[in-house]
Amino acid sequence: MMSGRYPQKTVKEFIKVLDNLESNAEYKGMDLDRLRIVNATVHKGTIVKRFTPRAMGRASPKNNVLTHVELVAQEV
């Protein structure tokens, strides 16, 4: 059994991408039963730079790296 937050959060975001793929295919008039994912890629996105305050007036960087998920589907 997996515990923790990270795998569950990632899966929820990936399910959103799959739902978006399905709704886009439905909007374009494709048959959802014949739809197959032919390519899936993940690209590095922008880096959100923040700073965390520390003791004695210092600060530590806190970088958040975003990713872009690309799914390509076609009817077979």
PDB file of N, CA and C in Angstrom:
ATOM      1  N   MET A   1       0.839  -1.179   0.000  1.00  0.00           N
ATOM      2  CA  MET A   1       0.000   0.000   0.000  1.00  0.00           C
ATOM      3  C   MET A   1       0.885   1.244   0.000  1.00  0.00           C
ATOM      4  N   MET A   2       0.590   2.157  -0.921  1.00  0.00           N
ATOM      5  CA  MET A   2       1.369   3.379  -1.009  1.00  0.00           C
ATOM      6  C   MET A   2       0.797   4.420  -0.067  1.00  0.00           C
ATOM      7  N   SER A   3       1.669   5.082   0.657  1.00  0.00           N
ATOM      8  CA  SER A   3       1.215   6.158   1.521  1.00  0.00           C
ATOM      9  C   SER A   3       1.914   7.439   1.113  1.00  0.00           C
ATOM     10  N   GLY A   4       1.358   8.548   1.497  1.00  0.00           N
ATOM     11  CA  GLY A   4       1.953   9.826   1.148  1.00  0.00           C
ATOM     12  C   GLY A   4       1.081  10.587   0.183  1.00  0.00           C
ATOM     13  N   ARG A   5       1.503  11.801  -0.116  1.00  0.00           N
ATOM     14  CA  ARG A   5       0.684  12.696  -0.899  1.00  0.00           C
ATOM     15  C   ARG A   5       1.091  12.723  -2.359  1.00  0.00           C
ATOM     16  N   TYR A   6       2.371  12.624  -2.638  1.00  0.00           N
ATOM     17  CA  TYR A   6       2.865  12.899  -3.984  1.00  0.00           C
ATOM     18  C   TYR A   6       2.298  11.981  -5.064  1.00  0.00           C
ATOM     19  N   PRO A   7       2.316  10.649  -4.918  1.00  0.00           N
ATOM     20  CA  PRO A   7       1.762   9.821  -6.013  1.00  0.00           C
ATOM     21  C   PRO A   7       0.272  10.071  -6.238  1.00  0.00           C
ATOM     22  N   GLN A   8      -0.475  10.309  -5.187  1.00  0.00           N
ATOM     23  CA  GLN A   8      -1.903  10.532  -5.330  1.00  0.00           C
ATOM     24  C   GLN A   8      -2.182  11.860  -6.020  1.00  0.00           C
ATOM     25  N   LYS A   9      -1.408  12.898  -5.696  1.00  0.00           N
ATOM     26  CA  LYS A   9      -1.601  14.194  -6.333  1.00  0.00           C
ATOM     27  C   LYS A   9      -1.259  14.117  -7.815  1.00  0.00           C
ATOM     28  N   THR A  10      -0.202  13.403  -8.156  1.00  0.00           N
ATOM     29  CA  THR A  10       0.207  13.261  -9.546  1.00  0.00           C
ATOM     30  C   THR A  10      -0.853  12.527 -10.353  1.00  0.00           C
ATOM     31  N   VAL A  11      -1.404  11.482  -9.804  1.00  0.00           N
ATOM     32  CA  VAL A  11      -2.422  10.702 -10.504  1.00  0.00           C
ATOM     33  C   VAL A  11      -3.674  11.544 -10.736  1.00  0.00           C
ATOM     34  N   LYS A  12      -4.056  12.363  -9.763  1.00  0.00           N
ATOM     35  CA  LYS A  12      -5.228  13.225  -9.942  1.00  0.00           C
ATOM     36  C   LYS A  12      -5.013  14.210 -11.092  1.00  0.00           C
ATOM     37  N   GLU A  13      -3.824  14.786 -11.190  1.00  0.00           N
ATOM     38  CA  GLU A  13      -3.534  15.721 -12.271  1.00  0.00           C
ATOM     39  C   GLU A  13      -3.498  14.990 -13.615  1.00  0.00           C
ATOM     40  N   PHE A  14      -2.968  13.779 -13.641  1.00  0.00           N
ATOM     41  CA  PHE A  14      -2.917  13.013 -14.884  1.00  0.00           C
ATOM     42  C   PHE A  14      -4.316  12.617 -15.349  1.00  0.00           C
ATOM     43  N   ILE A  15      -5.198  12.310 -14.405  1.00  0.00           N
ATOM     44  CA  ILE A  15      -6.582  11.985 -14.757  1.00  0.00           C
ATOM     45  C   ILE A  15      -7.280  13.205 -15.354  1.00  0.00           C
ATOM     46  N   LYS A  16      -6.945  14.410 -14.859  1.00  0.00           N
ATOM     47  CA  LYS A  16      -7.498  15.627 -15.452  1.00  0.00           C
ATOM     48  C   LYS A  16      -7.058  15.777 -16.899  1.00  0.00           C
ATOM     49  N   VAL A  17      -5.789  15.450 -17.182  1.00  0.00           N
ATOM     50  CA  VAL A  17      -5.285  15.536 -18.556  1.00  0.00           C
ATOM     51  C   VAL A  17      -6.001  14.522 -19.443  1.00  0.00           C
ATOM     52  N   LEU A  18      -6.219  13.312 -18.943  1.00  0.00           N
ATOM     53  CA  LEU A  18      -6.935  12.297 -19.718  1.00  0.00           C
ATOM     54  C   LEU A  18      -8.388  12.711 -19.971  1.00  0.00           C
ATOM     55  N   ASP A  19      -9.036  13.301 -18.972  1.00  0.00           N
ATOM     56  CA  ASP A  19     -10.410  13.781 -19.165  1.00  0.00           C
ATOM     57  C   ASP A  19     -10.461  14.892 -20.213  1.00  0.00           C
ATOM     58  N   ASN A  20      -9.453  15.760 -20.187  1.00  0.00           N
ATOM     59  CA  ASN A  20      -9.380  16.826 -21.171  1.00  0.00           C
ATOM     60  C   ASN A  20      -9.181  16.253 -22.576  1.00  0.00           C
ATOM     61  N   LEU A  21      -8.338  15.235 -22.699  1.00  0.00           N
ATOM     62  CA  LEU A  21      -8.128  14.565 -23.979  1.00  0.00           C
ATOM     63  C   LEU A  21      -9.434  13.961 -24.495  1.00  0.00           C
ATOM     64  N   GLU A  22     -10.176  13.332 -23.612  1.00  0.00           N
ATOM     65  CA  GLU A  22     -11.439  12.707 -23.995  1.00  0.00           C
ATOM     66  C   GLU A  22     -12.466  13.750 -24.447  1.00  0.00           C
ATOM     67  N   SER A  23     -12.559  14.850 -23.709  1.00  0.00           N
ATOM     68  CA  SER A  23     -13.541  15.865 -24.089  1.00  0.00           C
ATOM     69  C   SER A  23     -13.143  16.565 -25.391  1.00  0.00           C
ATOM     70  N   ASN A  24     -11.835  16.765 -25.626  1.00  0.00           N
ATOM     71  CA  ASN A  24     -11.398  17.357 -26.886  1.00  0.00           C
ATOM     72  C   ASN A  24     -11.704  16.433 -28.060  1.00  0.00           C
ATOM     73  N   ALA A  25     -11.499  15.120 -27.879  1.00  0.00           N
ATOM     74  CA  ALA A  25     -11.788  14.162 -28.942  1.00  0.00           C
ATOM     75  C   ALA A  25     -13.288  14.110 -29.224  1.00  0.00           C
ATOM     76  N   GLU A  26     -14.078  14.184 -28.177  1.00  0.00           N
ATOM     77  CA  GLU A  26     -15.545  14.178 -28.355  1.00  0.00           C
ATOM     78  C   GLU A  26     -15.994  15.442 -29.090  1.00  0.00           C
ATOM     79  N   TYR A  27     -15.365  16.569 -28.770  1.00  0.00           N
ATOM     80  CA  TYR A  27     -15.709  17.833 -29.438  1.00  0.00           C
ATOM     81  C   TYR A  27     -15.370  17.783 -30.928  1.00  0.00           C
ATOM     82  N   LYS A  28     -14.289  17.082 -31.270  1.00  0.00           N
ATOM     83  CA  LYS A  28     -13.875  16.982 -32.669  1.00  0.00           C
ATOM     84  C   LYS A  28     -14.615  15.888 -33.421  1.00  0.00           C
ATOM     85  N   GLY A  29     -15.518  15.176 -32.762  1.00  0.00           N
ATOM     86  CA  GLY A  29     -16.340  14.169 -33.427  1.00  0.00           C
ATOM     87  C   GLY A  29     -15.670  12.823 -33.578  1.00  0.00           C
ATOM     88  N   MET A  30     -14.691  12.513 -32.772  1.00  0.00           N
ATOM     89  CA  MET A  30     -14.006  11.217 -32.854  1.00  0.00           C
ATOM     90  C   MET A  30     -14.776  10.173 -32.053  1.00  0.00           C
ATOM     91  N   ASP A  31     -14.629   8.912 -32.445  1.00  0.00           N
ATOM     92  CA  ASP A  31     -15.262   7.803 -31.744  1.00  0.00           C
ATOM     93  C   ASP A  31     -14.414   7.461 -30.524  1.00  0.00           C
ATOM     94  N   LEU A  32     -14.968   7.614 -29.330  1.00  0.00           N
ATOM     95  CA  LEU A  32     -14.200   7.419 -28.106  1.00  0.00           C
ATOM     96  C   LEU A  32     -13.831   5.958 -27.868  1.00  0.00           C
ATOM     97  N   ASP A  33     -14.617   5.023 -28.396  1.00  0.00           N
ATOM     98  CA  ASP A  33     -14.306   3.608 -28.211  1.00  0.00           C
ATOM     99  C   ASP A  33     -13.102   3.183 -29.049  1.00  0.00           C
ATOM    100  N   ARG A  34     -12.841   3.892 -30.132  1.00  0.00           N
ATOM    101  CA  ARG A  34     -11.733   3.542 -31.012  1.00  0.00           C
ATOM    102  C   ARG A  34     -10.503   4.426 -30.783  1.00  0.00           C
ATOM    103  N   LEU A  35     -10.538   5.254 -29.761  1.00  0.00           N
ATOM    104  CA  LEU A  35      -9.465   6.205 -29.486  1.00  0.00           C
ATOM    105  C   LEU A  35      -8.319   5.529 -28.737  1.00  0.00           C
ATOM    106  N   ARG A  36      -7.095   5.719 -29.210  1.00  0.00           N
ATOM    107  CA  ARG A  36      -5.900   5.145 -28.579  1.00  0.00           C
ATOM    108  C   ARG A  36      -4.840   6.222 -28.416  1.00  0.00           C
ATOM    109  N   ILE A  37      -4.113   6.177 -27.300  1.00  0.00           N
ATOM    110  CA  ILE A  37      -2.999   7.106 -27.085  1.00  0.00           C
ATOM    111  C   ILE A  37      -1.785   6.552 -27.817  1.00  0.00           C
ATOM    112  N   VAL A  38      -1.245   7.335 -28.744  1.00  0.00           N
ATOM    113  CA  VAL A  38      -0.107   6.883 -29.538  1.00  0.00           C
ATOM    114  C   VAL A  38       1.210   7.477 -29.058  1.00  0.00           C
ATOM    115  N   ASN A  39       1.153   8.610 -28.346  1.00  0.00           N
ATOM    116  CA  ASN A  39       2.384   9.229 -27.873  1.00  0.00           C
ATOM    117  C   ASN A  39       2.092  10.002 -26.594  1.00  0.00           C
ATOM    118  N   ALA A  40       2.978   9.874 -25.633  1.00  0.00           N
ATOM    119  CA  ALA A  40       2.870  10.631 -24.384  1.00  0.00           C
ATOM    120  C   ALA A  40       4.256  11.164 -24.036  1.00  0.00           C
ATOM    121  N   THR A  41       4.358  12.470 -23.881  1.00  0.00           N
ATOM    122  CA  THR A  41       5.635  13.086 -23.533  1.00  0.00           C
ATOM    123  C   THR A  41       5.437  14.064 -22.387  1.00  0.00           C
ATOM    124  N   VAL A  42       6.508  14.267 -21.643  1.00  0.00           N
ATOM    125  CA  VAL A  42       6.517  15.218 -20.537  1.00  0.00           C
ATOM    126  C   VAL A  42       7.690  16.154 -20.759  1.00  0.00           C
ATOM    127  N   HIS A  43       7.412  17.458 -20.744  1.00  0.00           N
ATOM    128  CA  HIS A  43       8.443  18.463 -20.957  1.00  0.00           C
ATOM    129  C   HIS A  43       8.612  19.301 -19.705  1.00  0.00           C
ATOM    130  N   LYS A  44       9.828  19.797 -19.529  1.00  0.00           N
ATOM    131  CA  LYS A  44      10.106  20.667 -18.403  1.00  0.00           C
ATOM    132  C   LYS A  44       9.461  22.022 -18.656  1.00  0.00           C
ATOM    133  N   GLY A  45       8.772  22.529 -17.654  1.00  0.00           N
ATOM    134  CA  GLY A  45       8.095  23.815 -17.784  1.00  0.00           C
ATOM    135  C   GLY A  45       8.880  24.919 -17.108  1.00  0.00           C
ATOM    136  N   THR A  46       8.183  25.959 -16.749  1.00  0.00           N
ATOM    137  CA  THR A  46       8.830  27.099 -16.118  1.00  0.00           C
ATOM    138  C   THR A  46       9.177  26.793 -14.668  1.00  0.00           C
ATOM    139  N   ILE A  47      10.104  27.577 -14.136  1.00  0.00           N
ATOM    140  CA  ILE A  47      10.504  27.439 -12.742  1.00  0.00           C
ATOM    141  C   ILE A  47       9.929  28.619 -11.974  1.00  0.00           C
ATOM    142  N   VAL A  48       9.124  28.326 -10.969  1.00  0.00           N
ATOM    143  CA  VAL A  48       8.558  29.360 -10.120  1.00  0.00           C
ATOM    144  C   VAL A  48       9.532  29.572  -8.974  1.00  0.00           C
ATOM    145  N   LYS A  49      10.138  30.758  -8.931  1.00  0.00           N
ATOM    146  CA  LYS A  49      11.161  31.042  -7.929  1.00  0.00           C
ATOM    147  C   LYS A  49      10.547  31.820  -6.768  1.00  0.00           C
ATOM    148  N   ARG A  50      10.749  31.277  -5.581  1.00  0.00           N
ATOM    149  CA  ARG A  50      10.277  31.919  -4.354  1.00  0.00           C
ATOM    150  C   ARG A  50      11.403  31.870  -3.330  1.00  0.00           C
ATOM    151  N   PHE A  51      11.221  32.609  -2.252  1.00  0.00           N
ATOM    152  CA  PHE A  51      12.210  32.603  -1.184  1.00  0.00           C
ATOM    153  C   PHE A  51      11.525  32.349   0.143  1.00  0.00           C
ATOM    154  N   THR A  52      12.177  31.527   0.975  1.00  0.00           N
ATOM    155  CA  THR A  52      11.682  31.220   2.302  1.00  0.00           C
ATOM    156  C   THR A  52      12.491  32.025   3.310  1.00  0.00           C
ATOM    157  N   PRO A  53      11.845  32.807   4.165  1.00  0.00           N
ATOM    158  CA  PRO A  53      12.604  33.569   5.148  1.00  0.00           C
ATOM    159  C   PRO A  53      13.287  32.653   6.160  1.00  0.00           C
ATOM    160  N   ARG A  54      14.491  33.033   6.525  1.00  0.00           N
ATOM    161  CA  ARG A  54      15.274  32.278   7.516  1.00  0.00           C
ATOM    162  C   ARG A  54      15.661  33.207   8.667  1.00  0.00           C
ATOM    163  N   ALA A  55      16.403  32.678   9.592  1.00  0.00           N
ATOM    164  CA  ALA A  55      16.828  33.462  10.754  1.00  0.00           C
ATOM    165  C   ALA A  55      17.860  34.513  10.350  1.00  0.00           C
ATOM    166  N   MET A  56      17.939  35.560  11.127  1.00  0.00           N
ATOM    167  CA  MET A  56      18.923  36.643  10.989  1.00  0.00           C
ATOM    168  C   MET A  56      18.811  37.368   9.655  1.00  0.00           C
ATOM    169  N   GLY A  57      17.601  37.505   9.135  1.00  0.00           N
ATOM    170  CA  GLY A  57      17.391  38.287   7.933  1.00  0.00           C
ATOM    171  C   GLY A  57      17.806  37.627   6.639  1.00  0.00           C
ATOM    172  N   ARG A  58      18.110  36.354   6.658  1.00  0.00           N
ATOM    173  CA  ARG A  58      18.494  35.650   5.434  1.00  0.00           C
ATOM    174  C   ARG A  58      17.278  35.019   4.785  1.00  0.00           C
ATOM    175  N   ALA A  59      17.483  34.488   3.582  1.00  0.00           N
ATOM    176  CA  ALA A  59      16.406  33.803   2.865  1.00  0.00           C
ATOM    177  C   ALA A  59      17.005  32.651   2.067  1.00  0.00           C
ATOM    178  N   SER A  60      16.243  31.588   1.925  1.00  0.00           N
ATOM    179  CA  SER A  60      16.673  30.428   1.138  1.00  0.00           C
ATOM    180  C   SER A  60      15.774  30.312  -0.089  1.00  0.00           C
ATOM    181  N   PRO A  61      16.344  29.964  -1.235  1.00  0.00           N
ATOM    182  CA  PRO A  61      15.503  29.814  -2.430  1.00  0.00           C
ATOM    183  C   PRO A  61      14.608  28.583  -2.332  1.00  0.00           C
ATOM    184  N   LYS A  62      13.422  28.729  -2.886  1.00  0.00           N
ATOM    185  CA  LYS A  62      12.472  27.617  -2.937  1.00  0.00           C
ATOM    186  C   LYS A  62      11.925  27.582  -4.360  1.00  0.00           C
ATOM    187  N   ASN A  63      12.486  26.726  -5.194  1.00  0.00           N
ATOM    188  CA  ASN A  63      12.111  26.653  -6.601  1.00  0.00           C
ATOM    189  C   ASN A  63      11.093  25.536  -6.818  1.00  0.00           C
ATOM    190  N   ASN A  64      10.075  25.832  -7.614  1.00  0.00           N
ATOM    191  CA  ASN A  64       9.046  24.864  -7.957  1.00  0.00           C
ATOM    192  C   ASN A  64       9.089  24.659  -9.472  1.00  0.00           C
ATOM    193  N   VAL A  65       9.479  23.466  -9.924  1.00  0.00           N
ATOM    194  CA  VAL A  65       9.605  23.181 -11.345  1.00  0.00           C
ATOM    195  C   VAL A  65       8.281  22.618 -11.859  1.00  0.00           C
ATOM    196  N   LEU A  66       7.696  23.288 -12.843  1.00  0.00           N
ATOM    197  CA  LEU A  66       6.442  22.840 -13.440  1.00  0.00           C
ATOM    198  C   LEU A  66       6.733  21.925 -14.625  1.00  0.00           C
ATOM    199  N   THR A  67       5.761  21.099 -14.991  1.00  0.00           N
ATOM    200  CA  THR A  67       5.923  20.200 -16.128  1.00  0.00           C
ATOM    201  C   THR A  67       4.730  20.342 -17.066  1.00  0.00           C
ATOM    202  N   HIS A  68       4.967  20.013 -18.333  1.00  0.00           N
ATOM    203  CA  HIS A  68       3.926  20.024 -19.345  1.00  0.00           C
ATOM    204  C   HIS A  68       3.748  18.599 -19.861  1.00  0.00           C
ATOM    205  N   VAL A  69       2.533  18.075 -19.771  1.00  0.00           N
ATOM    206  CA  VAL A  69       2.222  16.730 -20.228  1.00  0.00           C
ATOM    207  C   VAL A  69       1.523  16.839 -21.575  1.00  0.00           C
ATOM    208  N   GLU A  70       2.016  16.093 -22.571  1.00  0.00           N
ATOM    209  CA  GLU A  70       1.437  16.118 -23.913  1.00  0.00           C
ATOM    210  C   GLU A  70       1.006  14.703 -24.287  1.00  0.00           C
ATOM    211  N   LEU A  71      -0.261  14.551 -24.623  1.00  0.00           N
ATOM    212  CA  LEU A  71      -0.791  13.261 -25.053  1.00  0.00           C
ATOM    213  C   LEU A  71      -1.310  13.394 -26.482  1.00  0.00           C
ATOM    214  N   VAL A  72      -0.950  12.419 -27.317  1.00  0.00           N
ATOM    215  CA  VAL A  72      -1.413  12.400 -28.705  1.00  0.00           C
ATOM    216  C   VAL A  72      -2.245  11.136 -28.870  1.00  0.00           C
ATOM    217  N   ALA A  73      -3.486  11.309 -29.347  1.00  0.00           N
ATOM    218  CA  ALA A  73      -4.382  10.177 -29.547  1.00  0.00           C
ATOM    219  C   ALA A  73      -4.907  10.190 -30.963  1.00  0.00           C
ATOM    220  N   GLN A  74      -5.231   8.996 -31.449  1.00  0.00           N
ATOM    221  CA  GLN A  74      -5.841   8.889 -32.768  1.00  0.00           C
ATOM    222  C   GLN A  74      -6.798   7.706 -32.778  1.00  0.00           C
ATOM    223  N   GLU A  75      -7.693   7.719 -33.746  1.00  0.00           N
ATOM    224  CA  GLU A  75      -8.641   6.617 -33.911  1.00  0.00           C
ATOM    225  C   GLU A  75      -7.971   5.488 -34.671  1.00  0.00           C
ATOM    226  N   VAL A  76      -8.171   4.278 -34.208  1.00  0.00           N
ATOM    227  CA  VAL A  76      -7.665   3.101 -34.924  1.00  0.00           C
ATOM    228  C   VAL A  76      -8.801   2.209 -35.344  1.00  0.00           C
TER     229      VAL A  76
END
